[in-house]
Amino acid sequence: AVVSTQSTGETWMKKEDGALCAEIKEMGFNIISRPRQSRGGGVALLTKKGIEMRKTSLMFKTFECLEVLLKPPASTRIVVVYRSCTSGKFEDFLSELEDLFLKLAERKERSIVCGDFNIHVEDSTDPQAVKFQELLKQLGWSNLVSMPTHVKGGTLDLILVQQFNDASTNEHWTEPLFRKNLESDAKDLPELFSRLPTGVQITDIDVFPVPAAPDHYLVTCLADLQVPKYNSVTEINCRNTKDIDLDDFRQKILQSDVCDTLPEDQEECVDLYKDTLRGIIDELAPMEQKKKKKKKKRS
């Protein structure tokens, strides 16, 4: 079945962005977000309502990470990654990425790791790309994105899936590439991977330019995941925007603070626009709660 999910790296979301999360839920999605404490960054995952999921705890120093478990029958972990170019030594990143893969192996569900890695995998001579691909091969993972995902031509946004047959028969397990402190003996790792289910089947990968994100493209795909069947009534929040008087809407904007002297700080300016426009919309088209019948989904 096709599960409608969207992973997002470098969200720039803040802890106090409750209004944005509420707006996303109005569109029929659930969102789990891990914002960065400082400016920029952040990772998030959106799923269609009706898909049960829970956030699990994974913390690393060299990249931002959000792990979400889609509950049965999907039983799949989706890990969203954002690695900044200024996140520290590349060898430290590889060590932590290896640690992530081993943690996912111990949890025994199928997994998808995706996001902005800021590694030029399209360049087979790039030293970082070579080391990254070597790590994927050793641990039985592969990248499925081969087309450019950045306006300057780089393939930076990746979808990684498990290829366990390669991992379980790898002959180089006795010398792990980057981890300095393995929790178990290297000889036990093939057995660990051999007990895992087959990886998620990913098809129809494509990229599209997104006006709101001028540097990176949107990467889309289809994932073979089982979703539950359901047929129930749910309550949704909506607005009757069709009845808004456009002249009244325009006048309220002209009379608002956004038409006065704007703050010099970019974030304060964005917050002012967002709060002002939401206040006007709340006045002219207040939120209403309605009941909607969900269609029966097929697994």
CSV table of C-alpha atoms in Angstrom, one decimal:
chain,number,residue,atom,x,y,z
A,1,ALA,CA,0.0,0.0,0.0
A,2,VAL,CA,1.0,3.6,-0.4
A,3,VAL,CA,1.5,5.4,3.0
A,4,SER,CA,1.4,9.1,2.7
A,5,THR,CA,4.4,10.4,4.7
A,6,GLN,CA,6.8,13.3,4.4
A,7,SER,CA,10.1,13.6,6.1
A,8,THR,CA,11.6,17.1,6.4
A,9,GLY,CA,15.2,18.2,7.2
A,10,GLU,CA,16.3,21.7,8.1
A,11,THR,CA,12.7,22.7,9.1
A,12,TRP,CA,13.7,25.9,11.0
A,13,MET,CA,10.8,25.1,13.3
A,14,LYS,CA,10.8,26.3,16.9
A,15,LYS,CA,9.3,24.7,20.1
A,16,GLU,CA,6.7,27.4,20.2
A,17,ASP,CA,5.5,26.8,16.6
A,18,GLY,CA,2.2,25.3,17.9
A,19,ALA,CA,0.2,27.3,15.4
A,20,LEU,CA,2.1,25.8,12.4
A,21,CYS,CA,1.6,22.2,13.8
A,22,ALA,CA,-2.1,22.9,14.2
A,23,GLU,CA,-2.3,24.1,10.6
A,24,ILE,CA,-0.6,20.9,9.4
A,25,LYS,CA,-3.1,18.8,11.4
A,26,GLU,CA,-6.0,20.8,9.7
A,27,MET,CA,-4.7,19.5,6.4
A,28,GLY,CA,-5.2,15.9,7.6
A,29,PHE,CA,-1.6,15.1,8.8
A,30,ASN,CA,0.0,14.3,12.1
A,31,ILE,CA,3.5,15.7,12.7
A,32,ILE,CA,6.3,14.7,15.0
A,33,SER,CA,9.1,17.3,15.1
A,34,ARG,CA,12.5,17.7,16.8
A,35,PRO,CA,13.4,21.4,16.5
A,36,ARG,CA,16.9,22.6,17.0
A,37,GLN,CA,17.6,24.6,20.2
A,38,SER,CA,19.3,27.3,18.3
A,39,ARG,CA,18.5,29.0,15.0
A,40,GLY,CA,17.9,26.8,11.9
A,41,GLY,CA,18.1,23.1,11.5
A,42,GLY,CA,15.4,20.8,12.8
A,43,VAL,CA,13.8,17.5,11.5
A,44,ALA,CA,10.2,16.4,11.3
A,45,LEU,CA,8.0,13.6,9.9
A,46,LEU,CA,4.4,14.0,8.7
A,47,THR,CA,2.0,11.1,8.2
A,48,LYS,CA,-1.6,10.9,7.2
A,49,LYS,CA,-4.0,10.7,10.1
A,50,GLY,CA,-5.0,7.1,10.9
A,51,ILE,CA,-1.4,5.8,10.8
A,52,GLU,CA,-0.3,5.1,14.4
A,53,MET,CA,3.3,6.0,15.3
A,54,ARG,CA,5.5,6.9,18.2
A,55,LYS,CA,8.7,8.8,18.6
A,56,THR,CA,11.7,7.0,20.0
A,57,SER,CA,14.9,8.5,21.5
A,58,LEU,CA,18.0,8.8,19.4
A,59,MET,CA,20.6,11.6,20.0
A,60,PHE,CA,23.8,12.2,18.1
A,61,LYS,CA,26.3,15.1,18.1
A,62,THR,CA,27.3,15.3,14.4
A,63,PHE,CA,23.8,15.1,12.9
A,64,GLU,CA,20.2,15.8,13.9
A,65,CYS,CA,18.0,12.8,14.0
A,66,LEU,CA,14.3,11.9,14.4
A,67,GLU,CA,13.3,8.2,14.7
A,68,VAL,CA,9.6,7.3,14.4
A,69,LEU,CA,8.2,3.8,14.6
A,70,LEU,CA,5.1,3.1,12.5
A,71,LYS,CA,3.1,0.7,14.5
A,72,PRO,CA,1.8,-2.7,13.2
A,73,PRO,CA,0.9,-3.7,10.6
A,74,ALA,CA,3.5,-1.3,9.1
A,75,SER,CA,6.1,-2.2,11.7
A,76,THR,CA,8.7,0.1,10.1
A,77,ARG,CA,11.1,2.6,11.5
A,78,ILE,CA,11.6,5.9,9.6
A,79,VAL,CA,14.7,7.9,10.6
A,80,VAL,CA,15.0,11.5,9.4
A,81,VAL,CA,18.5,12.9,9.3
A,82,TYR,CA,19.9,16.4,8.8
A,83,ARG,CA,23.7,16.8,8.7
A,84,SER,CA,25.1,20.3,8.6
A,85,CYS,CA,28.3,20.9,6.7
A,86,THR,CA,29.7,22.5,9.9
A,87,SER,CA,28.7,19.6,12.2
A,88,GLY,CA,32.3,18.5,13.0
A,89,LYS,CA,34.8,16.0,11.8
A,90,PHE,CA,33.5,13.7,9.0
A,91,GLU,CA,35.1,10.6,10.7
A,92,ASP,CA,33.0,11.4,13.8
A,93,PHE,CA,29.9,11.6,11.7
A,94,LEU,CA,30.6,8.2,10.1
A,95,SER,CA,31.2,6.7,13.5
A,96,GLU,CA,27.9,7.9,14.8
A,97,LEU,CA,26.1,6.9,11.6
A,98,GLU,CA,27.5,3.4,12.0
A,99,ASP,CA,26.2,3.4,15.6
A,100,LEU,CA,22.7,4.4,14.2
A,101,PHE,CA,22.7,1.5,11.8
A,102,LEU,CA,23.6,-1.0,14.5
A,103,LYS,CA,21.0,0.4,16.9
A,104,LEU,CA,18.4,-0.1,14.1
A,105,ALA,CA,19.6,-3.7,13.6
A,106,GLU,CA,19.1,-4.4,17.3
A,107,ARG,CA,15.5,-3.2,17.1
A,108,LYS,CA,14.7,-5.8,14.4
A,109,GLU,CA,12.1,-3.8,12.4
A,110,ARG,CA,12.4,-2.8,8.8
A,111,SER,CA,13.9,0.7,8.5
A,112,ILE,CA,14.2,3.7,6.2
A,113,VAL,CA,16.8,6.4,6.8
A,114,CYS,CA,16.3,9.5,4.8
A,115,GLY,CA,17.2,13.2,4.8
A,116,ASP,CA,19.9,15.8,3.9
A,117,PHE,CA,23.3,14.3,4.4
A,118,ASN,CA,25.3,17.0,2.6
A,119,ILE,CA,27.5,14.4,1.0
A,120,HIS,CA,28.2,14.5,-2.7
A,121,VAL,CA,27.4,10.9,-3.5
A,122,GLU,CA,27.2,11.7,-7.2
A,123,ASP,CA,31.0,12.3,-7.2
A,124,SER,CA,32.7,8.9,-7.1
A,125,THR,CA,36.1,10.6,-6.5
A,126,ASP,CA,34.9,12.6,-3.5
A,127,PRO,CA,36.8,11.3,-0.4
A,128,GLN,CA,33.8,11.7,1.9
A,129,ALA,CA,31.4,10.0,-0.6
A,130,VAL,CA,33.8,7.1,-0.9
A,131,LYS,CA,34.0,6.5,2.8
A,132,PHE,CA,30.2,6.9,3.1
A,133,GLN,CA,29.5,4.4,0.4
A,134,GLU,CA,32.0,2.0,1.9
A,135,LEU,CA,30.2,2.2,5.3
A,136,LEU,CA,26.8,1.6,3.6
A,137,LYS,CA,28.2,-1.5,1.8
A,138,GLN,CA,29.8,-3.0,4.9
A,139,LEU,CA,26.6,-2.6,7.0
A,140,GLY,CA,24.3,-3.8,4.3
A,141,TRP,CA,22.6,-0.5,3.4
A,142,SER,CA,22.2,1.2,0.0
A,143,ASN,CA,21.2,4.6,-1.3
A,144,LEU,CA,18.4,4.7,-3.8
A,145,VAL,CA,18.6,8.3,-4.9
A,146,SER,CA,20.8,8.9,-8.0
A,147,MET,CA,19.5,12.1,-9.5
A,148,PRO,CA,20.4,15.6,-8.4
A,149,THR,CA,18.5,16.9,-5.4
A,150,HIS,CA,20.2,20.4,-5.2
A,151,VAL,CA,20.0,23.3,-7.5
A,152,LYS,CA,23.8,23.2,-8.0
A,153,GLY,CA,23.6,19.6,-9.2
A,154,GLY,CA,24.6,17.7,-6.0
A,155,THR,CA,22.9,14.5,-4.8
A,156,LEU,CA,22.7,15.4,-1.1
A,157,ASP,CA,19.2,14.2,-0.1
A,158,LEU,CA,19.2,10.4,0.2
A,159,ILE,CA,16.9,7.5,0.9
A,160,LEU,CA,18.7,4.6,2.6
A,161,VAL,CA,17.3,1.1,2.9
A,162,GLN,CA,18.6,-2.2,4.2
A,163,GLN,CA,20.1,-4.9,2.0
A,164,PHE,CA,20.7,-7.6,4.5
A,165,ASN,CA,22.1,-10.3,2.2
A,166,ASP,CA,25.1,-8.2,1.6
A,167,ALA,CA,25.6,-7.4,5.3
A,168,SER,CA,25.2,-11.0,6.6
A,169,THR,CA,27.9,-12.4,4.2
A,170,ASN,CA,30.3,-9.5,4.5
A,171,GLU,CA,33.9,-10.8,5.0
A,172,HIS,CA,35.3,-7.7,6.6
A,173,TRP,CA,33.3,-7.7,9.9
A,174,THR,CA,36.5,-8.4,11.9
A,175,GLU,CA,37.6,-4.8,11.4
A,176,PRO,CA,34.7,-2.3,11.8
A,177,LEU,CA,35.3,0.8,9.7
A,178,PHE,CA,34.7,3.7,12.1
A,179,ARG,CA,33.3,2.6,15.5
A,180,LYS,CA,35.9,2.8,18.2
A,181,ASN,CA,33.9,1.0,20.9
A,182,LEU,CA,31.7,-1.8,19.6
A,183,GLU,CA,29.1,-3.0,22.1
A,184,SER,CA,29.4,-6.6,20.8
A,185,ASP,CA,32.1,-8.6,19.1
A,186,ALA,CA,32.4,-7.9,15.4
A,187,LYS,CA,32.0,-11.6,14.7
A,188,ASP,CA,28.5,-11.5,16.1
A,189,LEU,CA,27.3,-8.8,13.7
A,190,PRO,CA,26.5,-11.1,10.7
A,191,GLU,CA,24.2,-13.1,12.9
A,192,LEU,CA,22.6,-9.9,14.1
A,193,PHE,CA,21.8,-8.8,10.6
A,194,SER,CA,20.8,-12.3,9.3
A,195,ARG,CA,17.8,-12.3,11.7
A,196,LEU,CA,16.3,-9.1,10.3
A,197,PRO,CA,13.4,-8.9,7.9
A,198,THR,CA,14.0,-7.9,4.3
A,199,GLY,CA,14.3,-4.2,3.6
A,200,VAL,CA,11.4,-1.9,2.5
A,201,GLN,CA,10.8,-1.9,-1.2
A,202,ILE,CA,11.1,1.6,-2.6
A,203,THR,CA,10.0,2.5,-6.1
A,204,ASP,CA,9.2,5.5,-8.3
A,205,ILE,CA,11.8,7.8,-6.9
A,206,ASP,CA,11.6,11.3,-8.4
A,207,VAL,CA,12.6,14.9,-7.5
A,208,PHE,CA,10.7,18.2,-7.9
A,209,PRO,CA,11.7,21.8,-7.4
A,210,VAL,CA,9.9,23.4,-4.4
A,211,PRO,CA,9.5,27.3,-4.5
A,212,ALA,CA,9.5,27.4,-0.7
A,213,ALA,CA,12.9,25.6,-0.5
A,214,PRO,CA,15.0,27.2,-3.3
A,215,ASP,CA,18.2,25.2,-2.7
A,216,HIS,CA,16.9,21.6,-2.3
A,217,TYR,CA,14.4,19.6,-4.4
A,218,LEU,CA,11.5,17.5,-3.0
A,219,VAL,CA,12.3,13.8,-3.2
A,220,THR,CA,9.3,11.5,-3.6
A,221,CYS,CA,8.9,7.8,-3.7
A,222,LEU,CA,6.5,4.9,-3.1
A,223,ALA,CA,7.2,2.5,-0.1
A,224,ASP,CA,5.7,-0.9,0.2
A,225,LEU,CA,4.2,-0.7,3.7
A,226,GLN,CA,1.2,-2.3,5.3
A,227,VAL,CA,-1.4,0.1,6.7
A,228,PRO,CA,-4.5,-0.7,8.8
A,229,LYS,CA,-8.0,-0.9,7.4
A,230,TYR,CA,-10.4,1.5,9.0
A,231,ASN,CA,-13.8,3.0,8.3
A,232,SER,CA,-14.9,5.5,10.9
A,233,VAL,CA,-16.0,9.0,11.5
A,234,THR,CA,-13.5,11.6,12.7
A,235,GLU,CA,-13.7,15.2,13.7
A,236,ILE,CA,-11.7,17.7,11.7
A,237,ASN,CA,-11.0,21.4,12.1
A,238,CYS,CA,-11.7,23.6,9.1
A,239,ARG,CA,-12.4,27.2,8.0
A,240,ASN,CA,-15.0,28.6,5.6
A,241,THR,CA,-12.6,30.7,3.6
A,242,LYS,CA,-15.0,31.0,0.6
A,243,ASP,CA,-17.2,33.5,2.5
A,244,ILE,CA,-14.3,35.9,3.3
A,245,ASP,CA,-14.9,39.4,1.9
A,246,LEU,CA,-11.7,40.1,0.0
A,247,ASP,CA,-12.0,43.9,0.3
A,248,ASP,CA,-12.5,43.6,4.1
A,249,PHE,CA,-9.5,41.2,4.2
A,250,ARG,CA,-7.3,43.7,2.3
A,251,GLN,CA,-8.4,46.6,4.5
A,252,LYS,CA,-7.5,44.8,7.7
A,253,ILE,CA,-4.1,44.0,6.3
A,254,LEU,CA,-3.5,47.7,5.4
A,255,GLN,CA,-4.6,48.7,8.9
A,256,SER,CA,-2.3,46.1,10.7
A,257,ASP,CA,1.2,46.4,12.0
A,258,VAL,CA,2.7,44.7,8.9
A,259,CYS,CA,2.1,47.9,7.0
A,260,ASP,CA,4.1,50.0,9.6
A,261,THR,CA,7.8,49.9,10.2
A,262,LEU,CA,8.9,46.3,10.2
A,263,PRO,CA,11.5,44.9,12.6
A,264,GLU,CA,15.0,44.7,11.4
A,265,ASP,CA,15.4,41.1,12.7
A,266,GLN,CA,14.3,38.6,10.0
A,267,GLU,CA,12.8,36.1,12.5
A,268,GLU,CA,10.8,38.8,14.3
A,269,CYS,CA,9.5,40.1,10.9
A,270,VAL,CA,8.4,36.5,9.9
A,271,ASP,CA,6.7,36.1,13.3
A,272,LEU,CA,4.9,39.4,12.9
A,273,TYR,CA,3.6,38.5,9.5
A,274,LYS,CA,2.5,35.0,10.7
A,275,ASP,CA,0.7,36.3,13.9
A,276,THR,CA,-1.0,39.2,12.1
A,277,LEU,CA,-2.3,37.1,9.2
A,278,ARG,CA,-3.5,34.3,11.5
A,279,GLY,CA,-5.3,36.9,13.7
A,280,ILE,CA,-7.1,38.3,10.7
A,281,ILE,CA,-8.0,34.8,9.4
A,282,ASP,CA,-9.3,33.8,12.8
A,283,GLU,CA,-11.6,36.9,12.8
A,284,LEU,CA,-12.9,36.5,9.3
A,285,ALA,CA,-13.0,32.7,9.0
A,286,PRO,CA,-13.0,31.2,12.6
A,287,MET,CA,-12.1,27.6,13.0
A,288,GLU,CA,-15.0,25.2,13.0
A,289,GLN,CA,-15.2,21.5,13.9
A,290,LYS,CA,-16.9,19.1,11.6
A,291,LYS,CA,-17.4,15.4,11.3
A,292,LYS,CA,-15.9,13.5,8.3
A,293,LYS,CA,-16.3,9.9,7.4
A,294,LYS,CA,-13.0,8.1,6.7
A,295,LYS,CA,-12.8,5.9,3.6
A,296,LYS,CA,-11.9,2.3,4.0
A,297,LYS,CA,-8.2,1.8,3.4
A,298,ARG,CA,-6.7,-1.3,1.9
A,299,SER,CA,-3.5,-2.9,3.1
